[in-house]
Tab-separated table of C-alpha atoms in Angstrom:
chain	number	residue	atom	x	y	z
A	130	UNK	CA	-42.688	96.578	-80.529
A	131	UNK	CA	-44.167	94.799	-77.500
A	132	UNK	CA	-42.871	90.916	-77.295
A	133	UNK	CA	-44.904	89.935	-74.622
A	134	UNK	CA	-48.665	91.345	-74.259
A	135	UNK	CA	-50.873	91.339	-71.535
A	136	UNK	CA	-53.882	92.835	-72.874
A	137	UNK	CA	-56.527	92.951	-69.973
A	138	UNK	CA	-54.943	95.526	-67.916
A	139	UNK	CA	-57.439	94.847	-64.764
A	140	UNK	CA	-59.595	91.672	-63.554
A	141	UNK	CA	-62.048	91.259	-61.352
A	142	UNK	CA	-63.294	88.220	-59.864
A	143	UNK	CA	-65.661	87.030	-57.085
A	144	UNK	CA	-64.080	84.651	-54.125
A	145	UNK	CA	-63.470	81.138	-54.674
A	146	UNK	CA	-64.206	81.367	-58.570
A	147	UNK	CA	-61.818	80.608	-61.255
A	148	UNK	CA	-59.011	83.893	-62.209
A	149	UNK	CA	-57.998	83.450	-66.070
A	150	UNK	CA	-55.041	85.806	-66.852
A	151	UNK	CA	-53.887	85.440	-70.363
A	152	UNK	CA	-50.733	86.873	-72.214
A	153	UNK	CA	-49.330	86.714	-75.912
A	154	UNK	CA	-45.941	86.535	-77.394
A	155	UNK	CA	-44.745	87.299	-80.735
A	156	UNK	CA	-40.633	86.137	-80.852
A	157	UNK	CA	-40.870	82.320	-81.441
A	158	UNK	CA	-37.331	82.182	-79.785
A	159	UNK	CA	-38.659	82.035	-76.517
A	160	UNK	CA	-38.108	79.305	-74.824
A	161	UNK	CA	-39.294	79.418	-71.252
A	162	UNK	CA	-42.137	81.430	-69.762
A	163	UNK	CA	-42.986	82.482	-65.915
A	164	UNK	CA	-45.706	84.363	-64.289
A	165	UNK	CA	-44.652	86.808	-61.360
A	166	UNK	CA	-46.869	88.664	-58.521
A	167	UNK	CA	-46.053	91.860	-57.301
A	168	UNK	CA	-47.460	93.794	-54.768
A	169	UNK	CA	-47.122	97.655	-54.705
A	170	UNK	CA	-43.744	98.690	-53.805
A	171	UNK	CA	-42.141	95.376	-53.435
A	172	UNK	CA	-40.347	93.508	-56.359
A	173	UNK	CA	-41.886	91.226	-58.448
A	174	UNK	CA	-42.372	87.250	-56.801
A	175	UNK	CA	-41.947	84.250	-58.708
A	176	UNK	CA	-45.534	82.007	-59.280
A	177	UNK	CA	-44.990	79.355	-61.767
A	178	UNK	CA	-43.066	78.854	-64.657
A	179	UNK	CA	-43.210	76.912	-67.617
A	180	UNK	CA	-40.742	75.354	-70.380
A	181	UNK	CA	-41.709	75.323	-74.123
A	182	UNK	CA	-41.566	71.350	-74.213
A	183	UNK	CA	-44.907	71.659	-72.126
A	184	UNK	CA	-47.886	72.680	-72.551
A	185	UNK	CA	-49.067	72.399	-68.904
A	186	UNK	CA	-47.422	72.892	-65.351
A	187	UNK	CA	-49.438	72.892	-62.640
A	188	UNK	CA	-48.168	73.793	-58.296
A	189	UNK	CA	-51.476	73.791	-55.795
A	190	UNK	CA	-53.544	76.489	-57.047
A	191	UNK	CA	-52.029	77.822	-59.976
A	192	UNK	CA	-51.756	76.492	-63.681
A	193	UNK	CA	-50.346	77.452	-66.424
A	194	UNK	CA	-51.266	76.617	-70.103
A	195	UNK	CA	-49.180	76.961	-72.765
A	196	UNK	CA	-50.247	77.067	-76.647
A	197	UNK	CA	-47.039	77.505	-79.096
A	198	UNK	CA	-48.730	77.636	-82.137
A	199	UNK	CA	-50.549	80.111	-80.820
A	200	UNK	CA	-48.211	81.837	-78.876
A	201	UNK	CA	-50.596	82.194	-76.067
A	202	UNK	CA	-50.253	81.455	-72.571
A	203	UNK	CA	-52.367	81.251	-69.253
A	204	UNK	CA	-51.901	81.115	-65.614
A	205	UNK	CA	-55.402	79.851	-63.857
A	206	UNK	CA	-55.705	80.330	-60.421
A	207	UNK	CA	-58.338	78.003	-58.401
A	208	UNK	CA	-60.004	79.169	-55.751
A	209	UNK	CA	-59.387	83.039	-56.096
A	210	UNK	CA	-58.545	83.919	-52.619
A	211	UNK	CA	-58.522	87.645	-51.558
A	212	UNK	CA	-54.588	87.331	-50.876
A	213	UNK	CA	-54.777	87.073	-55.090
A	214	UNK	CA	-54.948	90.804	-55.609
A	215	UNK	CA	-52.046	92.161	-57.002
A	216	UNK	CA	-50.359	93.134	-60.322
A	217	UNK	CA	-49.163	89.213	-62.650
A	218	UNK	CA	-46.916	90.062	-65.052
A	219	UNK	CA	-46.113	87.207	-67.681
A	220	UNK	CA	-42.494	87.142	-68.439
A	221	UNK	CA	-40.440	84.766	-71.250
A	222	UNK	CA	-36.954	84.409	-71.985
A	223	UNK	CA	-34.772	83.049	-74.379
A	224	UNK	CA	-31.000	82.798	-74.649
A	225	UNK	CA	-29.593	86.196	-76.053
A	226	UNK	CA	-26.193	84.779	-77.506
A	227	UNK	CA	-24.350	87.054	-75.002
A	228	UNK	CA	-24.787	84.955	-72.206
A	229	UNK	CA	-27.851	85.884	-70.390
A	230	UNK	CA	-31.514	84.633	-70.199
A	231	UNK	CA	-32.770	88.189	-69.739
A	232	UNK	CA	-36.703	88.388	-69.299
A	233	UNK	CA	-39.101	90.548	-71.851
A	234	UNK	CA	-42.085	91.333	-69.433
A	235	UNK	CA	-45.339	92.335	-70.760
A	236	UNK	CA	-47.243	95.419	-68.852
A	237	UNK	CA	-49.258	93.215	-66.027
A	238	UNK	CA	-52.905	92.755	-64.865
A	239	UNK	CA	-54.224	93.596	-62.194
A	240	UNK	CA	-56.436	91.082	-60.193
A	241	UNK	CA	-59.079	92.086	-57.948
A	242	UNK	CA	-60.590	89.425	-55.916
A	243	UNK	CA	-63.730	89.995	-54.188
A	244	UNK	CA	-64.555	88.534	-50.942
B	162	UNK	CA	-32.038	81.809	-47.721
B	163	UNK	CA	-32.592	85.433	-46.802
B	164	UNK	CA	-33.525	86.085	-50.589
B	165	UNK	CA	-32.410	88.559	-52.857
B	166	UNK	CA	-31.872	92.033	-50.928
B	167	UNK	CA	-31.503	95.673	-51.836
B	168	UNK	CA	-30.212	98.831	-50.053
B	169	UNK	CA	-31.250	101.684	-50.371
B	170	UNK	CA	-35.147	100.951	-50.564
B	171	UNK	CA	-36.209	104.700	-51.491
B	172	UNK	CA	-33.890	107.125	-52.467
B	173	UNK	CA	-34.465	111.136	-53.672
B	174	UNK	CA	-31.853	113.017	-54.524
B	175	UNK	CA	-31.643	116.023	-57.153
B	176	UNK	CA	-30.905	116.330	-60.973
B	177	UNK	CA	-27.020	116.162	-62.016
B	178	UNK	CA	-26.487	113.758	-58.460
B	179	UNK	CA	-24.408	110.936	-58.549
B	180	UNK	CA	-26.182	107.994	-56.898
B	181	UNK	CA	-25.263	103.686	-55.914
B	182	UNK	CA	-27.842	101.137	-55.085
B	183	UNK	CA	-26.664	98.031	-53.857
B	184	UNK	CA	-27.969	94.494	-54.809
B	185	UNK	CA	-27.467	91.408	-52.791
B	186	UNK	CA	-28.157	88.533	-54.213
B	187	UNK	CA	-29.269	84.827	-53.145
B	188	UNK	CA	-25.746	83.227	-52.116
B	189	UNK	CA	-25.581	80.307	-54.174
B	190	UNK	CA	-26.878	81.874	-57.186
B	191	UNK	CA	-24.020	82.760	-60.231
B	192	UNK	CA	-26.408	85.278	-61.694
B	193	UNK	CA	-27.595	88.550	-61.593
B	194	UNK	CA	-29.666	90.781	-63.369
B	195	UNK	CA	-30.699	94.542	-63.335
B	196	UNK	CA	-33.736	95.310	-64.253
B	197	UNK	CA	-35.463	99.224	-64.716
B	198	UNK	CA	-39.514	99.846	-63.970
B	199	UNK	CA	-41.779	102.143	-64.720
B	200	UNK	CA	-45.183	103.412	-63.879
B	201	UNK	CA	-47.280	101.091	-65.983
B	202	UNK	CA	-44.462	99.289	-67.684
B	203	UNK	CA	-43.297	95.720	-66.676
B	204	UNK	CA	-39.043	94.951	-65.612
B	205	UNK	CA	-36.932	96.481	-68.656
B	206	UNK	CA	-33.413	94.784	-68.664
B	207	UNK	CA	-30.690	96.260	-68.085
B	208	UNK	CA	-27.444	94.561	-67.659
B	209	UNK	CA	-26.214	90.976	-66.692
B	210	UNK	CA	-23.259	89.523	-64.619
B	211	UNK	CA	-21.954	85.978	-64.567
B	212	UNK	CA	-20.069	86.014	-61.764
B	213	UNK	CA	-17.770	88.907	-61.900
B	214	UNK	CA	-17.815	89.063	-65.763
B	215	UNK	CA	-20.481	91.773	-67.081
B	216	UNK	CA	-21.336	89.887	-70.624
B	217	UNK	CA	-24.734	92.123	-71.398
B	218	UNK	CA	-25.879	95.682	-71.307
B	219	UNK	CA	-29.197	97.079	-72.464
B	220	UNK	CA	-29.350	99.888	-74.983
B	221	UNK	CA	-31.645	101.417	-72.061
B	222	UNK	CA	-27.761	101.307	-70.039
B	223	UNK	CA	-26.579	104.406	-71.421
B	224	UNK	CA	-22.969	105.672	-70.148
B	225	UNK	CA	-24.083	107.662	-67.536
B	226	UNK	CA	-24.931	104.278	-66.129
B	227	UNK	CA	-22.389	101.500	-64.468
B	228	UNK	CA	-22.859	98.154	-62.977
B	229	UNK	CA	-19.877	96.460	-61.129
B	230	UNK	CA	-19.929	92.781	-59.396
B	231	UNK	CA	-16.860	92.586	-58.036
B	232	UNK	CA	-15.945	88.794	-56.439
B	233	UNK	CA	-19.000	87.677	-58.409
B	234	UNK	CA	-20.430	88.296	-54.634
B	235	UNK	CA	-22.807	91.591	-54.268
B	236	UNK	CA	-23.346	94.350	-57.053
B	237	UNK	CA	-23.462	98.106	-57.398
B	238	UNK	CA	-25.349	100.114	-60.121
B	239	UNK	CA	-24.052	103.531	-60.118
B	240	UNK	CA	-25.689	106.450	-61.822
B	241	UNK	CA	-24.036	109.919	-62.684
B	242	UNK	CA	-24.999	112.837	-63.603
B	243	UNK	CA	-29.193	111.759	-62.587
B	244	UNK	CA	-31.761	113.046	-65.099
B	245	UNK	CA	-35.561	112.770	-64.199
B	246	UNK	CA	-35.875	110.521	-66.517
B	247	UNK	CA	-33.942	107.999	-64.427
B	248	UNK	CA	-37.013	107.791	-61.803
B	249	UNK	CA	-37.855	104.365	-61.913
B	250	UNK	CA	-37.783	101.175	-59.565
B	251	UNK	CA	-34.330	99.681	-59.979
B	252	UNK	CA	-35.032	95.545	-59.554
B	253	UNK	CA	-32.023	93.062	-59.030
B	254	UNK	CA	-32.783	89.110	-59.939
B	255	UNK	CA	-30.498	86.475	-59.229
B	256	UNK	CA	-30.735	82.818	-60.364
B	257	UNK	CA	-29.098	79.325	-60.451
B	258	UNK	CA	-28.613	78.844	-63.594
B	259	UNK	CA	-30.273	76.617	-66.081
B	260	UNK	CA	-31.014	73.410	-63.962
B	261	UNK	CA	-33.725	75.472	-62.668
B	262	UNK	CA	-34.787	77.060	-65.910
B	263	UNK	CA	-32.448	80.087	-64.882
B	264	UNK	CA	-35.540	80.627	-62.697
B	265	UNK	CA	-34.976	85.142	-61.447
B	266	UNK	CA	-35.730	85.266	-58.222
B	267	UNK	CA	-36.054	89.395	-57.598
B	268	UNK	CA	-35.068	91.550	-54.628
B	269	UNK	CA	-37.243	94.342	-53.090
B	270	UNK	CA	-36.144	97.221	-55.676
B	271	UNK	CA	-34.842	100.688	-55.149
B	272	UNK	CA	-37.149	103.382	-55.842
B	273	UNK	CA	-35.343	106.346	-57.589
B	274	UNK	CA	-37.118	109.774	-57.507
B	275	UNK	CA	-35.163	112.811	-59.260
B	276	UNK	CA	-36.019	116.140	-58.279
């Protein structure tokens, strides 16, 4: 069972408009969500996170939304620059009662911005 | 802050091989994760280290698998007996803690192809 879904595997958008990448979670236990950016063959980079007391966070160009009773989150990124392509992956985490904050990933989406 | 690095980048090596990947992580940071990618799949978790103390393994860490962080410094992940089913991207994450949301920061990853 997937806890975290991304389910628009690929997104296109045009220059300088508005990129709207969503992703779903089921286990109400997490408490803290991120968005990463990887490029092929590198590891994932950290965007913008996002604790479950908020609903918004928002660093230059990027925003995320979060909805709890919906279990839905957002990143927004405004203006799409070309430098945007890459694979997002949403990520959440929640204490395990072993110690660690592990992250449950969902399966990314790929953003193609178009100059 | 050099960041979180990795060594070897790319390794092949044959079925029924023993191999090590080394993880380096930000110098300040208590934490480390392993994490396990593949093709179309976002970070699986792995295993987790508090300083020198391993307190998680994934069931995906079967016993062909080890993880060591010895001085709570740098740590090794050491497979035996490689499968091809062990190709994957082997990420490392490090983080601070929870004053910054126990924010992973990843390294560069180690691809692993078994012939």
């Amino acid at each position: 069972d997937q806890q975290v879904k991304q389910n628009s595997p690929s997104l296109s958008v045009q220059e300088g408009r508005i990129s709207i990448l969503n992703c779903d979670y089921t286990n109400s236990m997490f408490d803290y969500f991120l968005w990463y950016k990887k490029y092929p063959a590198e590891g994932p980079t950290f965007l913008i996170s996002i604790s479950s007391i908020k609903d918004k966070n928002e660093d230059g160009r990027f925003t995320v939304f979060l909805n709890k009773s919906a279990k839905h989150l957002s990143l927004h990124i405004v203006p799409s620059q070309p430098g945007d392509s890459a694979v997002y992956f949403c990520a959440a985490s929640a204490y395990s009662g072993a110690g660690s904050y592990q992250l449950t990933f969902g399966k990314g989406t790929k953003l193609s911005v178009i100059p | 802050d050099t960041g979180v690095s990795q060594n070897p980048r790319h390794k092949i090596t044959k079925r029924g091989q023993n191999v090590t990947f080394r993880c380096d992580p930000i110098s300040e940071h208590n934490r480390l994760y392993w994490y396990r990618q593949t093709l179309g799949q976002g970070p699986e978790f792995l295993t987790y280290f508090q300083n020198e103390a391993q307190l998680e393994k994934s069931r995906l860490l079967s016993d062909r698998f080890s993880a060591e962080r010895p001085k709570g410094s740098f740590s090794t992940l050491e497979i035996q007996r490689t499968e091809q089913g062990d190709s994957a991207m082997y990420l490392c994450a490090s983080s601070a803690g929870l004053a910054d949301g126990d924010t992973q920061y990843f390294g560069p990853g180690t691809r692993l192809t078994v012939l």
